[in-house]
XYZ file of C-alpha atoms in Angstrom:
765
model
C -14.980 -26.987 53.631
C -14.300 -23.294 53.919
C -12.245 -22.293 56.973
C -13.004 -18.697 58.113
C -10.040 -18.654 60.423
C -7.633 -19.626 57.647
C -9.074 -16.941 55.420
C -8.647 -14.336 58.117
C -5.097 -15.538 58.661
C -4.365 -15.124 54.985
C -5.704 -11.598 54.993
C -3.565 -10.722 57.969
C -0.524 -12.192 56.299
C -1.110 -10.106 53.158
C -1.557 -6.999 55.268
C 1.787 -7.695 56.937
C 3.534 -7.470 53.539
C 4.003 -11.062 52.528
C 3.915 -11.553 48.756
C 0.581 -12.437 47.210
C 0.646 -15.610 45.161
C -0.302 -14.975 41.526
C -3.816 -15.991 40.708
C -4.882 -17.838 37.574
C -4.714 -15.729 34.358
C -8.093 -14.854 32.923
C -8.644 -16.432 29.507
C -9.734 -14.408 26.490
C -13.448 -13.923 26.240
C -15.134 -16.351 23.929
C -17.256 -13.664 22.257
C -14.424 -11.860 20.358
C -12.912 -15.198 19.393
C -16.243 -16.358 18.055
C -16.681 -13.109 16.083
C -13.201 -13.367 14.548
C -13.742 -16.978 13.499
C -17.159 -16.094 12.071
C -15.691 -13.196 10.093
C -12.934 -15.390 8.636
C -15.426 -18.080 7.676
C -17.681 -15.455 6.116
C -14.834 -14.030 4.038
C -13.899 -17.507 2.875
C -17.420 -18.535 1.953
C -19.120 -15.246 1.098
C -19.474 -16.191 -2.569
C -21.102 -19.509 -1.844
C -24.533 -17.982 -2.258
C -23.634 -16.616 -5.682
C -22.270 -20.001 -6.748
C -25.438 -21.725 -5.628
C -27.540 -19.162 -7.470
C -25.452 -19.569 -10.615
C -25.697 -23.345 -10.360
C -29.447 -23.056 -9.984
C -29.636 -20.882 -13.098
C -27.532 -23.408 -15.015
C -29.817 -26.222 -13.928
C -32.840 -24.169 -14.923
C -31.289 -23.457 -18.333
C -30.523 -27.146 -18.751
C -34.137 -28.123 -18.035
C -35.387 -25.505 -20.482
C -32.978 -26.684 -23.156
C -34.006 -30.297 -22.660
C -37.625 -29.325 -23.097
C -36.842 -27.329 -26.248
C -34.911 -30.215 -27.778
C -37.692 -32.671 -26.944
C -40.358 -30.468 -28.518
C -38.210 -29.689 -31.548
C -37.303 -33.354 -32.127
C -40.944 -34.342 -31.881
C -41.909 -31.658 -34.398
C -39.081 -32.687 -36.724
C -40.157 -36.353 -36.729
C -43.849 -35.587 -37.087
C -44.886 -36.424 -33.505
C -47.236 -34.255 -31.406
C -45.288 -31.274 -30.094
C -45.746 -27.875 -28.490
C -43.379 -26.328 -31.024
C -44.645 -24.664 -34.181
C -42.598 -22.986 -36.873
C -43.689 -19.500 -37.979
C -45.211 -19.327 -41.451
C -43.032 -18.550 -44.441
C -42.237 -14.864 -44.842
C -43.181 -13.812 -48.371
C -42.386 -10.112 -47.837
C -38.805 -10.004 -46.552
C -37.152 -12.137 -49.223
C -38.273 -9.976 -52.175
C -36.858 -6.945 -50.366
C -33.578 -8.719 -49.604
C -33.235 -9.960 -53.191
C -33.219 -6.331 -54.357
C -29.975 -5.693 -52.424
C -28.066 -8.987 -52.498
C -28.030 -12.107 -54.636
C -27.783 -15.140 -52.386
C -25.886 -16.872 -55.129
C -25.884 -20.045 -57.170
C -23.779 -23.163 -56.739
C -20.444 -22.814 -58.604
C -18.681 -25.287 -60.836
C -16.059 -26.880 -58.539
C -13.452 -26.874 -61.310
C -13.835 -23.147 -61.974
C -14.543 -21.432 -58.673
C -15.487 -21.933 -55.058
C -16.438 -20.209 -51.811
C -14.652 -20.150 -48.499
C -16.077 -22.977 -46.402
C -15.098 -21.617 -42.968
C -16.002 -18.030 -42.076
C -14.382 -17.992 -38.617
C -12.578 -14.706 -38.306
C -13.030 -10.957 -38.141
C -14.829 -8.878 -40.733
C -14.967 -5.126 -41.271
C -17.031 -3.158 -43.719
C -19.395 -0.281 -44.375
C -23.179 0.009 -44.274
C -25.799 2.244 -45.880
C -28.770 3.149 -43.712
C -32.359 3.132 -44.996
C -35.333 4.190 -42.896
C -38.180 2.037 -44.158
C -40.843 3.866 -42.128
C -40.219 7.177 -43.927
C -38.845 6.483 -47.374
C -37.645 9.377 -49.484
C -39.041 10.045 -52.929
C -36.013 8.453 -54.587
C -36.263 5.304 -52.424
C -39.979 4.923 -53.112
C -39.324 5.064 -56.828
C -36.840 2.195 -56.668
C -37.765 -1.425 -57.254
C -37.615 -2.321 -53.570
C -39.839 0.594 -52.468
C -43.149 -1.335 -52.578
C -41.616 -4.299 -50.743
C -40.322 -1.986 -48.019
C -43.717 -0.371 -47.539
C -45.350 -3.755 -47.306
C -42.759 -4.911 -44.755
C -43.352 -1.987 -42.371
C -47.116 -2.077 -42.774
C -47.238 -4.392 -39.745
C -44.829 -2.255 -37.646
C -46.244 -0.819 -34.429
C -45.481 2.893 -34.738
C -46.445 3.534 -31.117
C -43.650 1.333 -29.792
C -41.169 2.464 -32.429
C -39.405 5.245 -30.357
C -38.920 2.865 -27.457
C -37.512 0.141 -29.714
C -35.154 2.485 -31.557
C -33.745 3.851 -28.293
C -31.096 6.560 -28.216
C -28.869 5.134 -30.950
C -28.136 7.426 -33.893
C -29.213 5.100 -36.688
C -28.812 7.601 -39.519
C -25.135 8.250 -38.692
C -24.179 4.557 -38.558
C -21.682 3.789 -41.322
C -19.305 1.057 -40.051
C -19.837 -2.618 -39.305
C -17.640 -5.227 -37.632
C -18.354 -8.940 -37.352
C -16.767 -11.571 -35.177
C -17.811 -14.927 -36.643
C -17.492 -18.469 -35.398
C -18.288 -21.178 -37.956
C -18.471 -24.939 -37.435
C -19.802 -27.986 -39.210
C -21.904 -30.525 -37.288
C -20.531 -33.933 -38.276
C -20.506 -37.461 -36.819
C -23.142 -36.760 -34.201
C -24.791 -39.796 -32.645
C -27.972 -37.950 -31.719
C -28.737 -36.822 -35.252
C -28.570 -38.815 -38.462
C -28.278 -37.793 -42.085
C -26.718 -34.387 -41.382
C -25.694 -32.574 -44.524
C -22.076 -31.460 -44.835
C -23.279 -28.405 -46.718
C -24.849 -26.779 -43.621
C -22.833 -25.134 -40.849
C -23.824 -23.304 -37.693
C -22.459 -19.777 -37.331
C -22.608 -17.486 -34.334
C -20.911 -14.305 -33.250
C -21.327 -10.602 -32.712
C -22.097 -7.623 -34.906
C -20.935 -4.142 -33.913
C -22.418 -1.073 -35.587
C -20.535 2.198 -35.098
C -20.750 5.829 -36.043
C -17.885 8.332 -36.488
C -18.750 10.618 -33.563
C -19.476 7.929 -30.961
C -16.987 6.030 -28.818
C -19.363 3.093 -28.253
C -20.920 0.536 -30.562
C -24.332 -1.025 -30.923
C -23.779 -4.735 -30.356
C -25.920 -7.498 -31.819
C -25.515 -11.188 -30.992
C -26.408 -13.471 -33.872
C -26.942 -17.182 -34.560
C -27.423 -18.461 -38.057
C -26.925 -20.952 -40.850
C -24.162 -20.993 -43.454
C -24.653 -22.974 -46.665
C -21.194 -23.895 -47.861
C -22.056 -24.755 -51.467
C -23.397 -21.311 -52.454
C -21.882 -19.128 -49.684
C -25.222 -17.854 -48.347
C -25.899 -16.836 -44.743
C -29.204 -16.634 -42.824
C -29.180 -15.471 -39.199
C -31.124 -13.822 -36.387
C -29.443 -10.850 -34.690
C -30.727 -9.368 -31.423
C -29.663 -6.480 -29.220
C -30.839 -8.399 -26.146
C -30.403 -12.027 -25.204
C -33.155 -14.566 -25.732
C -32.657 -15.873 -29.262
C -34.435 -19.126 -30.095
C -32.246 -21.219 -32.355
C -35.226 -23.375 -33.391
C -36.663 -20.486 -35.441
C -33.810 -20.509 -37.945
C -35.567 -22.879 -40.417
C -38.135 -20.128 -41.047
C -35.392 -17.995 -42.680
C -33.947 -20.495 -45.131
C -35.483 -21.558 -48.455
C -38.070 -24.316 -48.270
C -35.743 -26.762 -50.022
C -33.197 -26.421 -47.191
C -35.630 -26.560 -44.274
C -35.130 -30.228 -43.314
C -31.324 -30.076 -43.514
C -31.334 -26.935 -41.384
C -33.640 -28.497 -38.793
C -31.404 -31.567 -38.409
C -28.333 -29.390 -37.916
C -30.136 -27.324 -35.300
C -31.220 -30.463 -33.457
C -27.623 -31.661 -33.343
C -26.411 -28.228 -32.203
C -28.940 -28.125 -29.358
C -27.927 -31.623 -28.300
C -24.268 -30.575 -28.286
C -25.107 -27.544 -26.133
C -26.860 -29.824 -23.636
C -23.753 -31.984 -23.375
C -21.517 -28.929 -22.794
C -23.881 -27.518 -20.196
C -23.924 -30.829 -18.303
C -20.112 -30.926 -18.320
C -19.958 -27.413 -16.858
C -22.392 -28.275 -14.096
C -20.595 -31.500 -13.221
C -17.142 -29.929 -13.250
C -18.286 -26.820 -11.361
C -16.812 -24.433 -13.957
C -19.711 -22.000 -13.852
C -19.231 -18.580 -15.363
C -21.110 -16.187 -13.111
C -20.384 -13.143 -15.275
C -22.075 -14.764 -18.252
C -25.284 -15.142 -16.251
C -25.323 -11.621 -14.846
C -27.096 -9.149 -17.057
C -25.363 -5.877 -17.780
C -26.286 -2.997 -15.522
C -26.572 -0.692 -18.523
C -29.850 -0.897 -20.436
C -29.589 -1.834 -24.129
C -29.236 1.072 -26.539
C -32.046 -0.370 -28.683
C -34.466 -3.283 -28.705
C -34.625 -4.059 -32.400
C -34.732 -7.591 -33.797
C -32.719 -8.013 -37.002
C -32.390 -10.621 -39.675
C -29.074 -11.039 -41.405
C -28.885 -12.179 -45.024
C -25.401 -12.430 -46.484
C -23.526 -13.870 -49.411
C -19.847 -14.526 -49.984
C -18.265 -13.312 -53.182
C -17.088 -16.277 -55.269
C -13.407 -16.855 -55.965
C -11.686 -18.208 -59.058
C -9.936 -20.929 -57.021
C -11.099 -24.524 -57.685
C -12.748 -26.322 -54.807
C -9.898 -28.797 -54.266
C -7.323 -26.008 -54.147
C -9.544 -24.004 -51.799
C -9.836 -26.990 -49.477
C -6.060 -27.414 -49.453
C -5.610 -23.681 -48.832
C -7.963 -23.636 -45.855
C -6.308 -26.695 -44.333
C -2.923 -25.005 -44.643
C -4.288 -21.850 -43.006
C -5.726 -23.802 -40.081
C -2.736 -26.117 -39.620
C 0.367 -24.860 -41.447
C 2.698 -27.537 -42.776
C 4.758 -25.425 -45.173
C 3.410 -26.806 -48.429
C 2.849 -24.555 -51.408
C -0.720 -23.436 -52.017
C -2.470 -20.908 -54.173
C -2.389 -17.301 -53.082
C -5.258 -16.704 -50.624
C -7.988 -14.659 -52.296
C -9.612 -11.895 -50.310
C -12.679 -12.826 -48.273
C -15.557 -10.508 -49.183
C -19.152 -10.394 -48.045
C -22.272 -8.544 -49.128
C -25.540 -8.614 -47.254
C -28.548 -6.983 -45.701
C -29.413 -6.357 -42.065
C -33.149 -5.694 -41.782
C -35.452 -5.111 -38.797
C -39.202 -5.291 -39.285
C -40.249 -4.106 -35.824
C -38.005 -1.024 -36.085
C -38.363 -0.367 -39.813
C -34.578 -0.209 -40.330
C -32.444 -1.659 -43.128
C -28.661 -1.627 -43.535
C -27.003 -2.512 -46.816
C -23.693 -4.257 -46.028
C -21.006 -3.444 -48.581
C -17.228 -3.615 -49.041
C -16.881 -6.017 -46.135
C -13.623 -7.947 -45.992
C -12.660 -10.701 -43.595
C -9.527 -12.188 -42.123
C -9.447 -15.707 -40.753
C -8.501 -16.094 -37.111
C -5.260 -18.061 -37.762
C -4.186 -15.445 -40.300
C -4.891 -12.654 -37.820
C -2.932 -14.398 -35.079
C 0.033 -14.936 -37.401
C -0.211 -11.298 -38.393
C -0.100 -10.306 -34.734
C 2.911 -12.564 -34.202
C 4.731 -10.999 -37.155
C 3.997 -7.521 -35.849
C 5.182 -8.545 -32.378
C 8.502 -9.737 -33.810
C 9.093 -6.524 -35.749
C 8.071 -4.293 -32.852
C 10.346 -6.263 -30.528
C 13.299 -5.571 -32.831
C 12.377 -1.879 -33.035
C 12.069 -1.581 -29.253
C 15.363 -3.399 -28.791
C 17.074 -0.908 -31.119
C 15.507 1.965 -29.180
C 16.728 0.491 -25.898
C 20.218 -0.040 -27.273
C 20.407 3.529 -28.598
C 19.193 4.882 -25.271
C 21.774 2.900 -23.288
C 24.606 4.074 -25.542
C 23.466 7.683 -25.366
C 23.025 7.527 -21.591
C 26.583 6.246 -21.181
C 27.859 9.046 -23.432
C 26.121 11.938 -21.673
C 26.226 10.568 -18.139
C 28.301 13.469 -16.839
C 27.349 16.857 -15.491
C 28.190 18.672 -18.723
C 26.198 16.283 -20.915
C 23.197 16.198 -18.599
C 23.211 19.978 -18.362
C 22.764 20.357 -22.109
C 19.853 17.982 -22.758
C 16.228 18.624 -21.886
C 14.545 16.335 -19.380
C 11.180 16.756 -21.102
C 12.479 15.113 -24.274
C 13.003 11.867 -22.392
C 9.869 12.411 -20.327
C 7.739 12.562 -23.494
C 9.387 9.395 -24.822
C 8.774 7.617 -21.519
C 5.067 8.460 -21.754
C 4.951 7.131 -25.321
C 6.547 3.889 -24.149
C 4.107 3.673 -21.236
C 1.216 3.840 -23.708
C 2.967 1.217 -25.839
C 3.364 -1.053 -22.822
C -0.316 -0.783 -21.859
C -1.431 -1.282 -25.464
C 0.658 -4.410 -25.979
C -0.479 -5.899 -22.675
C -4.110 -5.242 -23.610
C -3.561 -6.839 -27.012
C -2.004 -9.858 -25.326
C -5.055 -10.245 -23.090
C -7.492 -9.997 -25.997
C -5.550 -12.258 -28.350
C -5.600 -16.031 -27.979
C -2.946 -18.689 -28.118
C 0.552 -17.916 -29.288
C -0.319 -14.392 -30.328
C -0.966 -13.452 -26.707
C 2.508 -14.686 -25.770
C 4.319 -13.018 -28.651
C 3.155 -9.491 -27.806
C 4.576 -9.819 -24.295
C 8.099 -9.395 -25.707
C 7.589 -5.859 -27.093
C 5.540 -5.028 -23.990
C 8.469 -5.968 -21.744
C 10.937 -3.956 -23.830
C 8.570 -0.977 -23.807
C 8.430 -1.219 -20.011
C 12.243 -1.256 -19.827
C 12.366 1.764 -22.119
C 9.905 3.602 -19.892
C 11.945 2.860 -16.758
C 15.290 3.868 -18.293
C 13.917 7.059 -19.838
C 12.180 8.052 -16.613
C 15.386 7.437 -14.639
C 17.369 9.500 -17.118
C 14.827 12.318 -16.900
C 15.124 12.252 -13.102
C 18.940 12.310 -13.310
C 18.802 15.281 -15.677
C 16.414 17.053 -13.317
C 18.783 16.510 -10.392
C 21.737 17.939 -12.303
C 19.698 20.902 -13.525
C 18.129 21.466 -10.109
C 20.120 24.654 -9.348
C 18.509 26.308 -12.379
C 15.009 25.912 -10.958
C 15.889 26.082 -7.271
C 13.539 28.330 -5.308
C 15.308 29.742 -2.259
C 12.759 30.575 0.426
C 13.323 33.893 2.189
C 15.017 33.600 5.568
C 12.555 34.215 8.395
C 13.303 37.369 10.349
C 14.045 36.688 14.018
C 11.377 37.704 16.476
C 12.372 40.844 18.452
C 13.348 40.132 22.051
C 11.627 42.187 24.773
C 13.689 45.088 26.113
C 15.145 44.354 29.550
C 13.597 46.373 32.357
C 15.986 48.833 34.133
C 17.564 47.408 37.259
C 16.695 49.229 40.503
C 19.497 51.310 42.055
C 21.512 49.399 44.636
C 20.741 50.221 48.311
C 23.953 51.287 50.030
C 24.228 50.747 53.798
C 24.235 53.852 55.961
C 27.473 54.096 58.017
C 25.660 55.867 60.845
C 23.248 52.972 61.138
C 26.125 50.547 61.175
C 27.895 52.468 63.931
C 24.743 52.653 66.025
C 24.257 48.988 65.669
C 27.871 48.217 66.484
C 28.609 46.945 63.070
C 31.961 47.566 61.454
C 31.902 49.865 58.478
C 32.681 47.147 55.980
C 30.179 44.650 57.329
C 26.475 44.294 56.698
C 24.065 44.724 59.551
C 22.977 41.503 61.173
C 19.304 42.217 60.880
C 19.537 43.328 57.304
C 17.161 41.315 55.163
C 18.481 40.181 51.797
C 16.909 42.062 48.939
C 14.988 39.760 46.595
C 16.323 39.577 43.038
C 14.361 41.446 40.431
C 12.064 39.019 38.627
C 12.318 39.546 34.874
C 9.579 38.352 32.557
C 10.914 35.570 30.285
C 10.720 36.329 26.549
C 7.654 35.013 24.773
C 8.570 32.293 22.291
C 6.247 32.172 19.331
C 5.715 28.594 18.165
C 5.287 28.588 14.387
C 2.024 27.152 13.160
C 2.413 23.655 11.756
C 1.466 23.646 8.080
C -1.166 21.283 6.784
C -0.206 18.183 4.850
C -1.425 19.569 1.521
C 0.525 22.798 2.035
C 3.632 20.852 3.007
C 3.224 18.610 -0.049
C 2.787 21.597 -2.353
C 5.882 23.342 -0.953
C 7.864 20.144 -1.296
C 6.813 19.682 -4.939
C 7.460 23.359 -5.672
C 10.956 23.433 -4.174
C 12.207 19.911 -4.947
C 12.867 19.364 -8.679
C 12.959 15.568 -8.320
C 9.583 15.478 -6.571
C 8.177 17.868 -9.156
C 9.347 15.668 -12.023
C 7.907 12.469 -10.519
C 4.629 14.281 -9.888
C 4.463 15.341 -13.529
C 5.183 11.772 -14.662
C 2.483 10.353 -12.382
C -0.127 12.873 -13.496
C 0.647 12.252 -17.154
C 0.396 8.493 -16.691
C -2.952 8.829 -14.908
C -4.304 11.030 -17.690
C -2.957 8.747 -20.415
C -4.371 5.581 -18.860
C -7.747 7.239 -18.409
C -8.018 8.423 -22.007
C -6.607 5.263 -23.565
C -10.152 3.846 -23.563
C -11.137 6.395 -26.210
C -9.216 5.374 -29.315
C -9.200 8.689 -31.204
C -8.022 10.787 -28.246
C -4.870 8.786 -27.366
C -3.940 8.602 -31.037
C -4.058 12.390 -31.273
C -2.218 12.668 -27.943
C 0.563 10.327 -29.084
C 0.798 12.064 -32.452
C 1.208 15.415 -30.686
C 4.023 14.086 -28.496
C 5.682 12.541 -31.540
C 5.455 15.814 -33.451
C 7.131 17.921 -30.775
C 9.398 15.430 -29.011
C 12.566 17.306 -30.077
C 11.055 20.809 -29.855
C 11.760 21.085 -26.124
C 15.408 20.278 -26.792
C 15.579 23.056 -29.384
C 14.039 25.477 -26.894
C 16.544 24.568 -24.173
C 19.492 24.958 -26.521
C 18.274 28.428 -27.496
C 17.565 29.417 -23.914
C 20.950 28.255 -22.572
C 22.980 29.121 -25.695
C 24.443 25.632 -25.662
C 24.200 22.809 -28.162
C 22.274 19.685 -27.272
C 25.250 17.347 -27.303
C 23.021 14.495 -28.550
C 24.670 12.244 -31.110
C 23.462 11.951 -34.680
C 23.141 8.204 -34.201
C 20.671 8.627 -31.373
C 18.642 11.402 -32.989
C 18.194 9.747 -36.380
C 17.887 6.168 -35.091
C 15.326 7.042 -32.432
C 13.273 9.107 -34.876
C 13.114 6.310 -37.455
C 12.193 3.670 -34.866
C 9.530 5.888 -33.305
C 7.977 6.564 -36.685
C 7.477 2.830 -37.285
C 4.685 2.578 -34.711
C 2.764 5.722 -35.601
C 2.971 5.113 -39.354
C 1.890 1.486 -38.934
C -1.170 2.161 -36.806
C -2.222 5.450 -38.384
C -1.010 5.008 -41.953
C -1.353 1.294 -42.764
C -4.932 0.437 -43.830
C -4.597 -3.210 -42.699
C -3.039 -2.908 -39.265
C -3.832 -5.443 -36.577
C -6.068 -3.048 -34.610
C -8.054 -2.037 -37.693
C -7.427 1.661 -37.011
C -8.508 3.767 -39.938
C -5.660 5.658 -41.641
C -5.362 9.386 -40.970
C -4.159 11.597 -43.775
C -2.492 14.036 -41.432
C -0.166 11.334 -40.076
C 2.344 12.015 -42.853
C 2.939 15.477 -41.405
C 4.443 13.861 -38.290
C 7.632 12.497 -39.960
C 8.163 15.827 -41.706
C 8.002 17.676 -38.396
C 10.218 15.158 -36.623
C 12.969 15.190 -39.232
C 12.802 19.002 -39.420
C 13.389 19.115 -35.667
C 16.237 16.596 -35.903
C 17.896 18.725 -38.580
C 17.481 21.821 -36.391
C 19.062 20.090 -33.370
C 22.041 18.952 -35.455
C 22.519 22.406 -37.004
C 22.392 24.017 -33.567
C 25.526 22.058 -32.641
C 27.333 23.242 -35.782
C 25.989 26.709 -36.594
C 24.972 27.877 -33.146
C 21.859 27.475 -31.010
C 20.191 30.608 -32.440
C 21.141 30.313 -36.103
C 17.513 30.196 -37.258
C 16.424 33.292 -35.319
C 18.356 35.745 -37.584
C 19.002 38.077 -34.610
C 15.320 38.912 -34.383
C 14.956 37.442 -30.940
C 17.216 38.583 -28.149
C 18.534 35.609 -26.257
C 20.221 35.947 -22.911
C 23.962 35.392 -23.194
C 25.568 32.670 -21.187
C 28.214 33.306 -18.621
C 31.708 33.964 -19.985
C 34.321 31.988 -18.075
C 37.196 33.796 -19.861
C 36.836 37.519 -19.181
C 39.797 39.901 -19.718
C 42.016 40.002 -16.646
C 44.869 42.373 -15.716
C 48.380 41.025 -16.084
C 50.609 40.704 -13.060
C 53.326 43.252 -12.338
C 56.111 42.828 -14.904
C 58.686 43.088 -12.092
C 57.150 40.151 -10.228
C 59.322 37.023 -10.182
C 56.434 34.808 -11.427
C 54.137 35.915 -14.223
C 50.960 34.122 -13.094
C 47.314 35.000 -12.651
C 47.134 33.097 -9.390
C 46.754 29.561 -8.173
C 44.132 27.124 -9.465
C 41.611 26.325 -6.737
C 41.542 22.670 -7.836
C 45.131 21.571 -8.545
C 46.738 24.419 -6.554
C 49.262 25.022 -9.359
C 50.023 28.451 -10.785
C 48.067 29.688 -13.793
C 50.807 30.993 -16.075
C 50.373 33.541 -18.854
C 52.009 33.406 -22.263
C 54.756 36.102 -22.197
C 54.364 36.789 -25.917
C 50.880 38.240 -25.325
C 52.009 40.794 -22.764
C 51.851 44.373 -24.091
C 53.876 46.949 -22.234
C 52.962 50.587 -21.935
C 53.901 53.438 -19.688
C 51.294 54.918 -17.432
C 51.231 58.422 -16.058
C 53.458 57.370 -13.156
C 56.116 56.059 -15.548
C 55.642 52.335 -14.836
C 55.048 49.761 -17.527
C 51.830 47.792 -17.150
C 50.125 45.102 -19.222
C 46.563 43.860 -19.607
C 45.421 40.571 -21.021
C 42.509 40.670 -23.409
C 41.736 44.044 -24.985
C 45.412 45.092 -25.080
C 46.457 42.086 -27.096
C 45.925 43.782 -30.433
C 44.296 42.540 -33.577
C 47.389 40.778 -34.808
C 47.511 38.416 -31.852
C 43.764 37.792 -31.620
C 44.060 34.066 -32.246
C 46.802 33.588 -29.673
C 44.915 35.786 -27.284
C 41.820 33.611 -27.527
C 43.806 30.470 -26.838
C 45.485 32.088 -23.851
C 42.210 33.301 -22.431
C 40.844 29.766 -22.612
C 43.675 28.475 -20.426
C 42.001 29.975 -17.360
C 38.390 30.097 -16.177
C 36.902 32.543 -13.726
C 33.748 31.299 -11.992
C 30.841 33.626 -11.106
C 31.929 33.292 -7.477
C 35.372 34.810 -8.492
C 37.328 31.598 -7.966
C 40.004 31.013 -10.592
C 40.787 27.641 -12.167
C 42.613 26.045 -15.003
C 40.104 25.464 -17.789
C 41.133 21.810 -18.074
C 40.784 21.315 -14.316
C 37.355 22.929 -14.235
C 36.162 20.836 -17.195
C 37.177 17.640 -15.418
C 35.479 18.848 -12.252
C 32.240 19.826 -14.001
C 32.101 16.377 -15.590
C 31.424 15.124 -12.055
C 29.637 17.978 -10.277
C 28.299 21.335 -11.376
C 29.165 23.191 -8.187
C 32.212 25.245 -7.290
C 34.822 23.069 -5.534
C 35.753 26.017 -3.349
C 32.451 27.485 -2.121
C 29.951 24.821 -3.304
C 27.823 27.284 -5.231
C 26.130 26.076 -8.453
C 28.056 26.822 -11.632
C 26.667 27.459 -15.120
C 27.749 25.215 -18.006
C 31.300 25.749 -19.246
């Protein structure tokens, strides 16, 4: 029960000052806690909806595939089915036969075809517009067949189907092919070993476009005669069951059985993905970009026969897939001819000069390249470390140009990104092998960037911007003090005050109040202005800003293949030009060793000549004829840098360009008085010893006052010019008029490039 008297007593006690007992602490509100827990759970499970949607799409695809297989199997075995095969096309094959011969079966003892087409193919195409044939095309044997083929084309929908792709300019073709035989399947009997399923991607490109027109294809490969029949679409939705309509009638049943087995295998794989939960959401999401065209193509191809017997070809392909080291015949080149024709768009491409490289061969080629590039990068790193140790003093760093190493660091940054990208795209061991040159390229980039920063710090006094000293604000003039009020003696006497004393009723005069000076608070600069001033005045910050901007630009343009190649070629061509310019500007040699110049140039040229000069490089970059100008320019610059150290920095200017002279540390100086006990120029500001003068160089003459005086330098005479030069080099006079021994100053400048006496920056000695 509540006691009012006790409560009143408690209130009185608290009013009297007794301590209040602490009450219970309020707990945290449950609403924020609930919101935090809900947010965490949402972040942990926010993709659950996408997974459920992807799983639903997989289940839907599985049901559709089961229905397709059931209908196709019923049609294949003659049972009632909802599937019907399109009628035989009697128009397309005559047109295709005019461009490519699908080939006979070869004698196995004389020749053979490649049985596995898995790999990467590159070739050229010729474009033919079947809807508007030229006079020459109409006169050819395939002209009537082409007109008959496009007679059923809907011309109204043609612009929409063709899209924005420049069909007439298309001249290159790339194929990525996967080939497999369907053998030992339990769901399908009597499968021929002569029929294989192929699938992959076709990329059509034009010279002036950075993108390609991609076609996904599924088809049939007949091993015995090397013929290919496939459907290629720009959009997804290919029906594999329609492939028997492309092949000859004699191969229809074999093709249908292989397709049935392939569909059954896809069902098994799809069930395994659903059960294991490994659902690829990206594969289900359609691209946000609309397709460049909506044409449906048919691919007809034929392999060129080889003169290798079938048994030897089988042994060769087994060795390529799984190397054991046995001797085999030399691999013949894989070549393909074909036709890519679209009836609904009235377009035909003649595939020619198409060569292929099997995937294992490409991966071994990448591994070989990775090994060579690793050795080249290791040599570059070793040369850089040796050169850095040799020039790691103030004199050496003052002579070299920071932009030479900055350009090389950018080249190595591009190399690092390129090798990492290649490692991501490649599979298996090839992806691991390219990580070695990528790591060395990264180390090169770091070391070269650090060296460029060190050079910039040493050369900072050259580019130092001294801000003007702010003028002090004028102080307000002090106001004149009022005249002092002197006491009147008569008043003091009347008041009975002694003459020296102040009157008793005299009020103290208040002190004159002076206005305090106004202090002007400087306006605080904005962050961008502060950052700009810092970059402008700090050489190290300026150099790192330049490196960052260059890296951003390089990484942005590396997507476009032609632009970074031209960018890298430009940096290669003028990598030593900045060093030549600095040597001319400062009238000093570079100081770089011949080993570093020649070795670095040769190693750098390996990469650019391989990718831009070799026709069969791993990236399939087309050779550029102008690439051979790059080594000529680089070696010409190397020769110029070496000759600048021997003949002078401006030997190639022939006195046509006036170059500012460098500071002379050995100017003529007057000799001391000949009657002085010590014949010295003074004391060295470093070692504090006397700087003595060679007595043999002193020339005595009488002046107008009759005293003998001597002067070092111009009074030495022609006969003692050599000795005079050596004597003048024994002392060094800094621009700040501090005198040193030349040897002492050289040792000092190897550590710091400032005066040891007044700390002012010194020019190179």
